[in-house]
Amino acid sequence: MLVTVNGDEYAVDAPVDASLAETLRGRIGLNGTKVACDEGHCGACTVLVDGAPTLSCITLVHRIDAQPVTTIEGLRDHPLVASFVAADAVQCGFCTPGQIVSAVALVERCPEPSADDIRHAMSGNLCRCGTYPKIEEAIRRWRG
Amino acid sequence: MARLIRTQKEVEGRFEDLWLVVEEDALEQWPAGPGAVVGRPAARIDGFPRARGEATFTADVRFAGMLHAAVLRSPFAHARAERVDLSPALAAPGVRAAIGPGDAPELQPECNYEGAAVAVVCADTPEQARAAVELVRVDWVELEAVIDSEEAVRRGLLIGTRRQERGDRERGLAEADVVVEGTYRTQTVLHNSMETHQSVCRWVGDTLEAYTSTQYVWGVRDELASRFDVPGDRVRVISEYLGGGFGSKADAGDYTLLAAELARRTGRPVRCALSRREEHVAAGNRNATVQRLVVGAKADGTLTALGGDFVNAVGYSGWSAMTEGPMQMLYACPNVMTVTHGAKLNMPPMKAFRAPGFVEGTFGLECLLDELATKLDLDPLELRRRNHAATTPGDGRAYSSKRLLECYDRAERHWERRHAVRARSTETVKYGVGLASQVWFGGGGPPSYAWVRVGADGCAAVVTATQDVGTGMRTTLAQIAAEELGLPLEQITVSLGDTASGPYSTLSAGSSTTASMGPAVRAAAADAKQQILELAAQRYESGVASLGLEGGSIVTTAGERHPLGELVGLLGNGQILGRGARGPNPAGMTVLTFGVQVAEVAVDVETGEVTVERIAAIHDVGRVINPLGASSQVEGGVIQGIGHTLSEERLVDPGSGRVLTRTLDAYRMPTIADVPEIVCELLDEPDPHLTNLGSKGLGEPPIVPVAAAIANAIRDATGADVRSLPIGRAEMLRALAEARERERSRGAPAAV
């Protein structure tokens, strides 16, 4: 099948039960998407499918069809990345790519999110280091 | 000069006597307050690689021909595998090896807790390995399981008993005007680092390389060297980035040993990674405790006696954490007696979890103190001030520094809010404010070493083999080197996490990395600086004493400036190598961290729901290197503490001893929506006696007082005594009903 990731087309040979996350990481070699629970509970594996935040660990790659996929690698120059770093919204960093992808979806939809907007949109992304106050600040100041 | 000394070293509240070679720490501390780089907020120097997903975690390590392992773990709390038939697994697609009991010491036929490893399979893909391990046939014989900690104590199934006494508790209780007793319980909680425990091992010639998510590359190296009977330098352990640890990743773990064993047998690289569900049984925990406590005091609040019987539900192995520590260490009480039993159970072993023992013990002690304050009708903050220990309780040793009274003074303005907060209470929602003190270790110690390399480009590389668990250690160490060398932060790089490319560094646990590694890095930078200045003295025909490094230039007392690049540029490929070591801790002094937190809560008395609205965290951890990173540590500790207090609990089926909460939706960790306002205040005064920095650790102190501060705020709001964690709705409603009953029996109108 053909998958379009960050604007590039990849021909992948994936079994029917392959998840989007393992395809991105294991077959295409884009390691930025992290897998922390592998059952859709933590948000670390979040990517954009047709612009919508999607849990790639519980999404079958064969369901993707022609929809464009955006991963953290496709967002490396998004202002939210610098904003996360400046606010210290990165501790161990394992959940951070997923946090940033979710935050990108939020600001696309709502460029000036309130604290409640942020807390609602980001509550599916767990961070065990407890970086949440800094994440909230990074999103609030994402335009610099 | 190096000295050989016999000393006591502390990690996570565990002490061991050992011989140490220590090097004198001859540098004067920098003056208090911000320097050019140290003491100023710095964004993480590895922030971009982490945020962009470019950092290579163990989870991202992949080699050509790499095999994937899956472990068969005991589904029973106690059972014996009478027969293990690996042949169906060996016949499955993609399988390259399968081993069971007798093949490796990590695989035992008698499984003493759920999650104990009994067999392991490796295959070309993770899916094949997982499918094949299901095919291993085991004839299990279930055995009796002991899962209740008090039952284990009754039967004498113990992992250590500690009895500590000073003065005479009974006499102290007899002298008291008021005695308060209480039984406090804390639950088992799970670390749940975002990156699960995992390793990739491969043999390169006769050297074993282990890529592993660990807080202690040197400890894993020693374990592997001993297990595979090879010299230490034939094992290379690499952990450049790790996705959290919180204490649970301080040893090799069966996954590393099994990956190395399978790599040896197959000649291929082997990955062994715990799934999230395995993580919930086989990766350690903060063990549950039962604390039967008593306090006696004079009418003015002076403590006359403290006593505690503690039971730690350790699990099948592990160690019995210092749950009695706060009771022994926090207050100047002359009569203290504690007995601590470690219960040996058919349950998964504990591992250190962010201030093990002290989080649990502080909950009991600081709730007890507030119950005493209520009974004496004394202000809880004043009660704590009156019992402040000016010297170490028991042996009278001086503290290297202690600013707890100053923390209390700073807490005053948060504590004063309680009148306004309480006034917001309605018929159904009650508001209140509570506080709790914090004591913990965090002084670090030798041995720890660092090198600093300065090249012709005028940039400096700090070379260590420590770890950055996510605390920002690379940045902290870079700031220290930058300050000493007079260079901007951008000109410093830091390497860590590889036993083959840096000198020994301490483990990243026990709030010890900054306090242990920081002084070594400063010493190495000072050594490099001295060499630069000696060269400069020759180049610019000046005395060394009249030269300094500042803002990337060599400066003379006469005010001349020579860019550093001009001098070191002469070196070509030559390098200046500085070497540094962590000096000894101050002899005869007690090194501890202190603090106080003030919590504000709302309690819905109809539903029992507790909401934390604000926590002010005031801590004394010596000099702060990076105020930005430090505030993140405080927030993270407080948030983990809120989870521990209100929602997190590993539930176990009491009949079978099996863990019921095995996923991240069943085990409820805080989300961004659960975070209150957090105010972080660090005293930021160097400890004058501790190292060339005066810095202590900060990773653990912020989680220590959270549960007690919240429980005390609940008492302030409702009059109810919560004595059991987590404070879910059931516990809250129970405590409210008990409070109502108490009021009724006194004939007074109920407060709620």
XYZ file of C-alpha atoms in Angstrom, chain B residues 139-510:
372
model
C 2.010 -27.397 34.091
C 1.454 -25.101 37.041
C 0.948 -26.183 40.619
C -0.494 -23.323 42.609
C 0.968 -22.804 46.063
C -0.277 -20.872 49.062
C 0.260 -17.145 48.649
C 0.794 -14.657 51.462
C -0.416 -11.274 50.287
C -1.409 -9.455 53.453
C 1.447 -7.584 55.092
C 0.171 -7.804 58.663
C -0.403 -11.542 58.214
C 3.214 -11.868 57.030
C 4.452 -10.040 60.135
C 2.382 -12.330 62.363
C 3.947 -15.345 60.653
C 7.453 -13.906 60.908
C 7.877 -13.610 57.120
C 10.121 -10.582 57.216
C 12.622 -8.633 55.161
C 14.321 -6.912 58.044
C 13.082 -5.354 61.264
C 14.480 -2.053 62.537
C 14.047 -0.819 66.067
C 15.244 2.694 66.836
C 14.896 4.385 70.175
C 16.034 7.547 71.862
C 14.942 8.544 75.343
C 12.006 6.678 76.817
C 8.752 6.730 74.883
C 6.620 5.442 77.763
C 7.944 8.092 80.127
C 7.362 10.703 77.451
C 3.756 9.603 77.035
C 3.251 9.670 80.804
C 4.520 13.262 80.905
C 2.173 14.369 78.129
C -0.902 16.511 78.698
C -2.434 15.201 75.475
C -1.914 11.932 73.616
C -3.141 11.312 70.068
C -3.083 7.951 68.336
C -3.873 7.033 64.764
C -3.452 4.291 62.197
C -2.500 5.481 58.745
C -2.392 3.433 55.561
C -0.773 4.151 52.246
C -1.407 2.183 49.067
C 0.834 0.582 46.480
C 1.535 2.908 43.571
C 3.336 2.327 40.291
C 6.093 4.373 38.680
C 4.733 4.068 35.144
C 7.605 5.826 33.382
C 6.443 6.643 29.871
C 9.235 4.518 28.384
C 8.810 1.000 29.754
C 11.787 -0.930 31.127
C 13.738 -2.235 28.158
C 17.137 -3.168 26.751
C 18.838 -4.100 23.520
C 21.911 -6.302 24.011
C 24.523 -7.506 21.569
C 27.919 -9.138 21.786
C 30.663 -7.488 19.732
C 33.611 -9.869 19.893
C 33.939 -10.605 23.584
C 32.380 -7.317 24.639
C 28.749 -7.072 25.674
C 26.954 -3.891 24.640
C 23.744 -3.108 26.485
C 21.521 -0.240 25.375
C 19.150 0.165 28.256
C 16.741 2.599 29.822
C 18.530 2.987 33.155
C 19.273 5.453 35.924
C 22.627 3.801 36.604
C 24.777 2.702 33.672
C 27.635 1.694 36.027
C 25.415 -0.459 38.199
C 24.059 -2.292 35.148
C 27.635 -2.737 33.892
C 28.670 -4.376 37.167
C 25.618 -6.647 37.221
C 26.214 -7.797 33.649
C 29.945 -8.306 34.225
C 29.212 -10.467 37.233
C 26.370 -12.399 35.562
C 28.392 -13.198 32.423
C 31.730 -13.468 34.236
C 33.580 -10.898 32.141
C 35.728 -7.948 33.272
C 33.846 -4.683 33.760
C 35.427 -3.027 30.755
C 34.150 -5.841 28.525
C 30.666 -4.531 29.194
C 29.540 -1.249 27.703
C 26.267 0.189 28.937
C 24.598 2.998 27.014
C 21.627 5.105 28.080
C 21.813 8.391 26.272
C 18.140 9.305 26.649
C 15.642 7.637 28.896
C 11.938 8.116 29.203
C 11.662 8.510 32.973
C 12.599 6.218 35.828
C 11.515 7.721 39.178
C 13.671 5.155 41.003
C 12.481 2.035 39.189
C 15.369 1.833 36.728
C 18.368 1.584 39.044
C 19.278 -2.045 38.308
C 19.661 -4.317 35.285
C 16.336 -6.135 35.645
C 15.512 -9.542 34.154
C 14.817 -7.985 30.741
C 18.463 -6.865 30.361
C 19.950 -10.120 31.637
C 17.650 -12.196 29.413
C 18.371 -10.047 26.341
C 22.119 -10.526 26.934
C 21.663 -14.281 27.458
C 19.657 -14.655 24.253
C 22.122 -12.468 22.342
C 24.917 -14.781 23.484
C 22.990 -17.863 22.418
C 21.847 -16.554 19.020
C 24.781 -14.327 18.072
C 22.234 -11.644 17.196
C 21.252 -8.359 18.832
C 18.187 -8.944 21.033
C 15.613 -6.452 22.271
C 13.620 -7.219 25.396
C 10.997 -4.595 26.237
C 8.291 -4.774 28.871
C 4.786 -4.127 27.625
C 2.736 -1.601 29.586
C 0.829 -4.495 31.179
C 4.067 -6.208 32.228
C 5.207 -2.843 33.578
C 2.260 -2.942 35.996
C 3.454 -6.179 37.599
C 7.159 -6.627 36.890
C 8.719 -3.170 37.134
C 8.571 -2.366 40.830
C 6.297 -0.198 42.923
C 6.087 2.114 45.931
C 4.958 -0.439 48.488
C 1.930 -0.071 50.714
C 2.435 0.735 54.411
C 0.519 0.485 57.675
C 1.557 2.995 60.331
C 0.319 2.830 63.932
C 1.411 6.130 65.409
C 1.237 7.909 68.727
C 2.256 11.390 69.823
C 2.307 12.935 73.269
C 2.639 16.662 73.948
C 2.457 19.284 76.656
C -0.410 21.761 76.549
C 1.883 24.312 74.876
C 2.581 21.861 72.038
C 6.052 20.712 73.130
C 6.389 17.115 71.985
C 7.192 14.666 74.777
C 6.932 11.375 72.883
C 6.594 9.964 69.377
C 6.075 6.320 68.590
C 5.431 4.310 65.483
C 4.944 0.701 64.441
C 5.426 0.531 60.703
C 4.823 -2.315 58.299
C 6.208 -2.044 54.769
C 4.591 -4.439 52.288
C 7.941 -4.991 50.562
C 6.961 -7.880 48.274
C 8.960 -11.024 47.646
C 12.276 -9.163 47.593
C 13.570 -5.610 47.732
C 14.276 -3.582 50.843
C 12.353 -2.079 53.675
C 12.334 1.686 53.102
C 12.758 4.206 55.926
C 9.073 4.894 56.581
C 10.031 5.850 60.141
C 12.536 8.425 58.829
C 10.371 11.548 59.190
C 9.333 10.555 62.728
C 12.966 10.033 63.713
C 14.348 13.095 61.936
C 11.853 15.940 61.709
C 11.244 17.140 65.260
C 13.229 17.815 68.437
C 11.370 15.253 70.518
C 13.421 13.638 73.312
C 11.546 10.318 73.422
C 11.078 8.506 70.123
C 10.665 4.799 69.491
C 9.931 3.240 66.134
C 9.759 -0.358 64.963
C 9.681 -1.037 61.222
C 8.914 -4.443 59.764
C 9.426 -5.316 56.128
C 6.813 -7.888 55.114
C 7.935 -10.612 52.708
C 4.961 -11.361 50.468
C 4.081 -13.255 47.332
C 3.739 -9.920 45.599
C 5.875 -8.086 43.022
C 8.993 -6.593 44.660
C 9.112 -2.915 45.497
C 11.656 -0.583 43.965
C 12.686 2.875 45.098
C 10.063 5.429 44.041
C 10.816 9.138 44.505
C 11.719 9.495 48.224
C 10.795 5.916 49.201
C 9.517 5.623 52.767
C 9.518 9.375 53.389
C 6.477 10.097 51.206
C 4.564 7.437 53.152
C 6.002 8.289 56.590
C 5.423 12.019 56.137
C 1.756 11.359 55.395
C 1.355 9.550 58.734
C 3.470 11.850 60.887
C 2.262 15.169 59.514
C -1.411 14.142 59.702
C -0.833 13.009 63.299
C 0.736 16.397 64.117
C -2.302 18.211 62.728
C -4.674 16.014 64.702
C -2.608 16.972 67.751
C -2.834 20.665 66.831
C -6.631 20.364 66.604
C -6.788 18.717 70.006
C -4.523 21.356 71.562
C -6.302 24.144 69.698
C -2.906 25.300 68.433
C -2.019 26.773 65.057
C -0.448 23.881 63.064
C 2.352 26.104 61.758
C 3.131 27.307 65.276
C 3.158 23.707 66.563
C 5.827 22.870 64.011
C 7.908 25.921 64.856
C 7.829 25.042 68.552
C 9.259 21.595 67.868
C 11.881 22.644 65.355
C 15.143 20.701 65.711
C 18.132 23.069 65.724
C 20.560 20.139 65.703
C 20.161 16.539 64.622
C 17.698 14.824 66.987
C 19.410 12.008 68.826
C 23.105 12.595 68.219
C 23.057 16.401 68.341
C 25.210 16.756 65.230
C 25.152 20.101 63.478
C 23.384 20.429 60.132
C 25.553 21.512 57.205
C 22.687 23.949 56.628
C 19.052 24.072 57.640
C 16.648 26.845 56.733
C 13.387 25.195 57.677
C 12.370 28.100 59.924
C 12.893 30.441 56.994
C 10.688 28.102 54.912
C 8.003 28.431 57.615
C 8.322 32.222 57.474
C 7.899 32.135 53.708
C 4.882 29.837 54.136
C 3.163 32.426 56.330
C 1.615 34.423 53.474
C 0.174 31.239 51.929
C -1.032 30.013 55.317
C -2.737 33.360 55.974
C -4.980 32.753 52.976
C -6.872 30.122 54.966
C -9.345 32.579 56.453
C -10.413 33.804 53.025
C -10.351 30.298 51.580
C -12.546 28.826 54.325
C -14.987 31.703 53.958
C -15.796 30.494 50.432
C -17.397 27.320 51.862
C -21.024 26.612 50.984
C -23.535 24.050 52.244
C -22.126 21.393 49.932
C -18.566 22.475 49.094
C -16.100 23.079 51.905
C -12.769 24.828 51.426
C -9.684 24.539 53.593
C -5.927 24.974 53.841
C -3.342 22.553 55.224
C 0.397 22.323 55.468
C 3.101 19.742 56.003
C 6.862 19.854 56.504
C 9.447 18.015 54.462
C 12.709 16.318 55.388
C 14.734 14.121 53.033
C 18.329 13.439 52.063
C 19.772 14.894 48.846
C 23.390 15.724 49.713
C 24.953 13.278 47.256
C 28.548 12.189 47.756
C 31.676 10.733 46.230
C 32.744 8.956 44.109
C 31.856 10.840 40.925
C 34.197 12.121 38.262
C 34.115 14.432 35.256
C 36.433 15.583 32.510
C 36.369 18.857 30.596
C 37.941 19.134 27.166
C 38.713 22.497 25.543
C 39.715 22.535 21.879
C 41.060 25.057 19.410
C 37.541 26.303 18.629
C 37.224 27.614 22.180
C 34.294 25.313 22.931
C 34.237 23.025 25.950
C 32.973 19.462 26.161
C 31.952 18.115 29.549
C 32.565 14.378 29.537
C 30.775 12.261 32.124
C 29.023 8.924 32.304
C 26.044 9.959 34.373
C 22.421 9.911 33.235
C 19.740 12.482 32.441
C 16.484 10.858 33.570
C 14.578 13.900 32.386
C 15.684 16.182 35.185
C 17.737 18.400 32.881
C 21.128 17.132 34.027
C 22.899 17.950 30.740
C 21.837 21.565 31.121
C 22.719 21.796 34.812
C 26.224 20.444 34.208
C 26.703 22.692 31.160
C 25.757 25.741 33.237
C 28.307 24.843 35.909
C 31.094 24.396 33.335
C 30.096 27.614 31.553
C 30.225 29.565 34.789
C 33.663 28.289 35.746
C 35.140 28.746 32.262
C 33.559 32.133 31.625
C 31.956 30.822 28.437
C 28.412 31.256 27.130
C 26.184 28.190 27.548
C 26.035 27.710 23.774
C 29.752 26.844 23.748
C 29.360 23.884 26.095
C 28.362 20.338 25.171
C 27.776 17.522 27.643
C 28.126 13.816 27.033
C 26.706 11.213 29.371
C 25.123 7.779 29.519
C 27.953 5.617 28.144
C 30.332 3.679 30.392
C 32.855 3.414 27.556
C 33.242 7.126 26.989
C 33.278 8.846 30.337
C 34.477 8.360 33.911
C 32.413 6.820 36.709
C 29.415 8.824 37.807
C 26.918 8.154 40.522
C 23.456 6.809 39.910
C 20.680 9.247 39.061
C 18.549 8.554 42.107
C 18.210 9.805 45.656
